[in-house]
Amino acid sequence: MNWQNLISSKRLGKEAEAKPLEERRTEFQRDYDRLIFSAAFRRMQNKTQVFPLPGSVFVHNRLTHSLEVSSVGRSLGTDVSRELIARHPALANTEVTGMGAIVSAACLAHDMGNPPFGHSGERAIRTYFSEGRGARLHQLVTPDGKRLSEAEWLDMTRFDGNANTFRLLTHHFNGRRPGGFVMTYATLASIVKYPYGSDAAVRKPKFGFFEAERTTYLHIADALGLKRLPDLPGGIIRYARHPLVYLVEAADDICYEIMDIEDAHKLRLLSDEQTMELFLAFFEPAERERLRSRYTPDTDVDDQIVYYRSCVINALERACVRIFVDNEQAILNGTFEGSLISHLPPLLHNAYRQCEQVAATRIYRCHEVTDVDLAGYHIIYTLLELITDAVMAPDKAYSQLLLQQVSTQYEVHASREGDRLMAVLDYLSGMTDVYALDLYRKINGHSLPSV
């Protein structure tokens, strides 16, 4: 792989209309603007990140998380491009200079395909088809895929928000223009953390694109010159990641781990001292004392923790830039293993793992989080069951009432069952937590619209 091909501003659906770099607003900045003004991005303000949507204490939702990831991603991309240009002066007048904008836009979009209620929503979708009432639909699978293909069945039983993000950004929905959001190839490829389909997602349900978008991804990957890895048994296609995926992943890893600790402190799941010690563990003893000395005993503790947190993010960002640049050739060759975070130097690595352990035991298993998981799972499972029944028997009176709720952009009336089932997932995953809960209550007769 080489940088000249990898950083391409060509747009899906507008390949013949490439614009010159001289424009004040680059094509990659247009990607960012296109995303941030979209309805799909705004809806993330009502989607759970980890903790329940805010009551008296405001914690992160998907939107605020994505904005923060985008900010860190911009720094990572900008710093890496500066280092690469210093190493390779020939890159100075190329689109490599736009790396910060590409990573920032990809970070902004990385969670847009997640269904309501986070990972519990994903699990509800998967288990409905793998072990719930939806399992009966496997009988629709035909060798020629005329009703439902085996690949589409795997897409549903292994449903993943990562693949759904790529679909949201690229799929030609009813009434929308070809090319979806019409993003640049570089930004789209930088979002695909797992560059293979559901047929390769054997050990865990993580993959980068649904069967419907396979041709689109392969076209982008080949146009950018992504390295094709040896096929798995059965001719299963895989690619090496676009190099900028590592920066998007690192920005996400940094933000969710560190910001979850800060949110846990706000909700009093962690004490002042526990939180400060977790953050100060990222630094050598002399630096810890220097950081502590900046504050007097009567200093506001929240302000102190915010400062320590910013120092931790800065330290992790600088370390990830160095790891990326030092491993540039392995990344371009498609041989780099693991994430940038997994290659942190010992002090940072141990402190990060300590945060992970605290999050696993004190945050992700607390009642505030598991209660939302339980409720969200049931809500999504119930809605999926009802809407799936409706698209499979659209002539029934109740089905007609239910399908009237669905936007015309979703192909719930398509002639082919496989397309209808994917349309149900499009509709469901586009909901906010609040909308899903409201629809659930209305369907169950627990609330009626006011007149």
Coordinates of C-alpha atoms in Angstrom, one line a residue, residues 90-349:
A90 CA 7.6 14.2 -1.4
L91 CA 4.3 13.9 0.5
A92 CA 4.2 17.6 1.3
N93 CA 2.1 18.6 -1.7
T94 CA -0.2 15.6 -1.6
E95 CA -3.5 14.9 0.1
V96 CA -1.7 13.4 3.0
T97 CA -1.8 16.9 4.4
G98 CA -5.6 16.3 4.9
M99 CA -5.1 13.3 7.2
G100 CA -6.3 15.1 10.3
A101 CA -9.6 16.0 8.6
I102 CA -10.1 12.4 7.3
V103 CA -9.6 10.9 10.7
S104 CA -11.8 13.5 12.4
A105 CA -14.6 12.8 10.0
A106 CA -14.3 9.0 10.3
C107 CA -14.3 9.3 14.1
L108 CA -17.4 11.5 13.9
A109 CA -19.2 8.7 12.0
H110 CA -17.8 5.6 13.7
D111 CA -20.9 5.0 15.9
M112 CA -23.7 6.2 13.6
G113 CA -24.8 2.7 12.7
N114 CA -25.3 1.6 16.3
P115 CA -28.8 0.6 17.3
P116 CA -30.6 2.0 20.4
F117 CA -29.3 1.0 23.8
G118 CA -25.8 0.3 22.6
H119 CA -24.4 -3.3 22.7
S120 CA -27.6 -4.7 24.3
G121 CA -29.4 -3.5 21.1
E122 CA -26.9 -5.4 19.0
R123 CA -27.3 -8.5 21.1
A124 CA -31.1 -8.4 20.9
I125 CA -31.0 -8.3 17.1
R126 CA -28.5 -11.1 16.8
T127 CA -30.3 -13.4 19.3
Y128 CA -33.7 -12.8 17.8
F129 CA -32.5 -14.4 14.6
S130 CA -30.1 -17.0 16.1
E131 CA -32.2 -18.4 18.9
G132 CA -35.5 -16.5 19.1
R133 CA -38.6 -16.6 16.9
G134 CA -36.6 -15.2 14.0
A135 CA -34.7 -18.5 13.8
R136 CA -37.6 -19.9 11.8
L137 CA -36.7 -17.5 9.0
H138 CA -33.6 -19.6 8.2
Q139 CA -35.9 -21.7 6.1
L140 CA -36.1 -18.8 3.6
V141 CA -32.4 -19.3 2.7
T142 CA -32.1 -20.6 -0.8
P143 CA -28.9 -21.7 -2.7
D144 CA -29.5 -19.0 -5.3
G145 CA -30.4 -16.4 -2.7
K146 CA -33.7 -15.5 -4.4
R147 CA -35.5 -15.2 -1.1
L148 CA -32.6 -14.9 1.5
S149 CA -29.0 -15.8 0.9
E150 CA -26.8 -17.6 3.5
A151 CA -24.6 -14.4 3.6
E152 CA -27.6 -12.3 4.5
W153 CA -28.6 -14.7 7.2
L154 CA -25.1 -14.4 8.7
D155 CA -25.4 -10.6 8.5
M156 CA -28.5 -10.8 10.7
T157 CA -27.4 -13.5 13.2
R158 CA -24.0 -11.7 13.6
F159 CA -25.4 -8.2 13.3
D160 CA -22.8 -5.5 14.1
G161 CA -23.1 -1.7 14.4
N162 CA -19.7 -1.3 12.5
A163 CA -21.1 -2.9 9.4
N164 CA -24.3 -0.9 9.8
T165 CA -22.4 2.3 9.8
F166 CA -20.9 1.5 6.5
R167 CA -24.4 0.7 5.1
L168 CA -25.9 3.9 6.5
L169 CA -23.2 6.0 4.8
T170 CA -23.2 4.1 1.4
H171 CA -26.6 2.5 0.8
H172 CA -28.9 3.9 -1.8
F173 CA -32.1 4.3 0.3
N174 CA -35.5 5.0 -1.3
G175 CA -35.7 8.7 -2.4
R176 CA -32.0 9.3 -1.6
R177 CA -29.2 10.0 -4.0
P178 CA -26.8 7.2 -5.1
G179 CA -23.7 6.9 -3.0
G180 CA -25.5 7.4 0.3
F181 CA -23.8 10.3 2.1
V182 CA -21.4 10.6 -1.0
M183 CA -18.3 10.4 1.2
T184 CA -14.7 10.3 0.0
Y185 CA -13.2 6.9 -0.4
A186 CA -10.5 7.6 2.2
T187 CA -13.0 8.5 4.9
L188 CA -15.2 5.5 4.2
A189 CA -12.3 3.1 4.3
S190 CA -11.0 4.7 7.5
I191 CA -14.3 3.7 9.2
V192 CA -14.1 0.0 8.4
K193 CA -12.4 -1.4 11.4
Y194 CA -13.0 -5.0 10.3
P195 CA -12.3 -5.2 6.5
Y196 CA -14.3 -8.4 5.8
G197 CA -17.9 -9.6 5.7
S198 CA -19.9 -11.6 8.3
D199 CA -18.8 -14.9 6.7
A200 CA -15.3 -14.2 8.3
A201 CA -16.7 -13.2 11.7
V202 CA -16.4 -16.6 13.3
R203 CA -14.8 -16.0 16.7
K204 CA -16.8 -12.8 17.5
P205 CA -19.6 -10.9 15.7
K206 CA -17.4 -8.1 14.4
F207 CA -17.2 -7.4 10.7
G208 CA -17.1 -4.3 8.4
F209 CA -19.8 -4.6 5.8
F210 CA -23.1 -6.4 5.0
E211 CA -23.5 -8.6 1.9
A212 CA -25.5 -5.8 0.2
E213 CA -22.5 -3.4 0.5
R214 CA -19.8 -6.0 -0.3
T215 CA -19.4 -4.8 -3.9
T216 CA -19.1 -1.2 -2.7
Y217 CA -16.4 -2.0 -0.2
L218 CA -14.4 -4.1 -2.6
H219 CA -14.5 -1.3 -5.2
I220 CA -13.3 1.2 -2.6
A221 CA -10.6 -1.1 -1.3
D222 CA -9.3 -1.9 -4.7
A223 CA -9.4 1.8 -5.8
L224 CA -7.3 2.8 -2.7
G225 CA -4.9 -0.1 -3.2
L226 CA -5.6 -1.8 0.1
K227 CA -3.7 -5.0 0.5
R228 CA -5.8 -8.1 -0.1
L229 CA -4.9 -10.8 2.5
P230 CA -5.0 -14.5 1.6
D231 CA -8.6 -15.8 1.3
L232 CA -9.9 -17.9 4.1
P233 CA -11.2 -21.4 3.4
G234 CA -14.3 -21.2 1.1
G235 CA -12.9 -18.2 -0.7
I236 CA -13.8 -15.7 2.0
I237 CA -12.3 -12.3 1.1
R238 CA -10.3 -10.2 3.6
Y239 CA -8.3 -7.0 3.3
A240 CA -5.7 -5.3 5.4
R241 CA -7.1 -2.3 7.2
H242 CA -6.7 1.2 5.8
P243 CA -3.9 2.6 7.8
L244 CA -6.0 5.5 9.2
V245 CA -8.3 2.9 10.8
Y246 CA -5.6 2.5 13.5
L247 CA -5.9 6.2 14.3
V248 CA -9.7 6.1 14.4
E249 CA -9.6 3.1 16.7
A250 CA -7.0 4.7 19.0
A251 CA -9.1 7.9 19.3
D252 CA -12.1 5.7 20.3
D253 CA -10.1 3.6 22.7
I254 CA -8.6 6.6 24.4
C255 CA -11.9 8.5 24.8
Y256 CA -14.2 5.7 25.9
E257 CA -11.8 4.3 28.5
I258 CA -10.8 7.6 30.0
M259 CA -14.1 9.4 29.7
D260 CA -16.0 6.4 31.2
I261 CA -13.8 6.8 34.3
E262 CA -14.7 10.5 34.5
D263 CA -18.4 9.8 34.1
A264 CA -18.2 7.1 36.8
H265 CA -16.7 9.8 39.1
K266 CA -19.5 12.2 38.3
L267 CA -22.0 9.5 39.2
R268 CA -20.1 8.7 42.5
L269 CA -19.3 5.2 41.4
L270 CA -15.6 6.1 42.0
S271 CA -14.3 8.4 44.8
D272 CA -12.2 11.5 44.2
E273 CA -9.1 9.8 45.3
Q274 CA -9.7 6.6 43.3
T275 CA -10.2 8.6 40.1
M276 CA -7.2 10.8 40.7
E277 CA -5.0 7.8 41.4
L278 CA -6.2 6.1 38.2
F279 CA -5.2 9.1 36.1
L280 CA -1.9 9.9 37.9
A281 CA -0.8 6.3 37.3
F282 CA -0.1 7.2 33.7
F283 CA 2.9 9.3 34.8
E284 CA 6.3 8.8 36.4
P285 CA 6.5 9.7 40.1
A286 CA 8.2 13.1 39.5
E287 CA 5.5 14.1 37.0
R288 CA 2.8 13.0 39.3
E289 CA 4.1 15.3 42.0
R290 CA 4.4 18.1 39.6
L291 CA 0.8 17.6 38.6
R292 CA -0.4 17.5 42.2
S293 CA 1.6 20.6 43.1
R294 CA -0.5 22.7 40.7
Y295 CA -3.4 22.5 43.1
T296 CA -4.0 23.7 46.6
P297 CA -6.1 21.8 49.2
D298 CA -9.1 24.0 48.6
T299 CA -9.1 23.5 44.8
D300 CA -12.3 22.3 43.3
V301 CA -11.8 18.5 42.9
D302 CA -13.8 18.2 39.7
D303 CA -11.5 20.8 38.1
Q304 CA -8.5 18.9 39.3
I305 CA -9.8 15.6 37.8
V306 CA -10.6 17.3 34.5
Y307 CA -7.0 18.6 34.2
Y308 CA -5.5 15.2 35.0
R309 CA -7.8 13.6 32.5
S310 CA -6.7 16.0 29.8
C311 CA -3.1 15.3 30.6
V312 CA -3.7 11.5 30.3
I313 CA -5.4 12.0 26.9
N314 CA -2.5 14.1 25.7
A315 CA 0.0 11.5 26.8
L316 CA -1.9 8.6 25.1
E317 CA -2.3 10.7 21.9
R318 CA 1.5 11.4 21.7
A319 CA 2.3 7.8 22.4
C320 CA 0.0 6.5 19.7
V321 CA 1.5 8.9 17.1
R322 CA 4.9 7.6 17.9
I323 CA 3.8 4.0 17.7
F324 CA 2.1 4.6 14.3
V325 CA 5.1 6.4 12.8
D326 CA 7.6 3.9 14.1
N327 CA 5.5 1.0 12.6
E328 CA 4.6 2.8 9.3
Q329 CA 6.0 0.2 7.1
A330 CA 4.4 -2.7 8.9
I331 CA 1.0 -0.9 8.7
L332 CA 1.4 -0.2 5.0
N333 CA 2.4 -3.8 4.4
G334 CA -0.7 -5.0 6.3
T335 CA 1.4 -6.9 8.8
F336 CA 1.0 -4.8 11.9
E337 CA -0.8 -6.8 14.6
G338 CA -3.1 -5.5 17.3
S339 CA -4.1 -1.9 18.0
L340 CA -2.0 1.1 18.7
I341 CA -3.1 1.0 22.3
S342 CA -1.9 -2.6 22.7
H343 CA 1.6 -1.4 21.8
L344 CA 1.8 1.4 24.5
P345 CA 5.0 1.6 26.5
P346 CA 4.9 -0.3 29.9
L347 CA 3.9 2.6 32.1
L348 CA 1.0 3.8 29.9
H349 CA 0.0 0.3 29.1

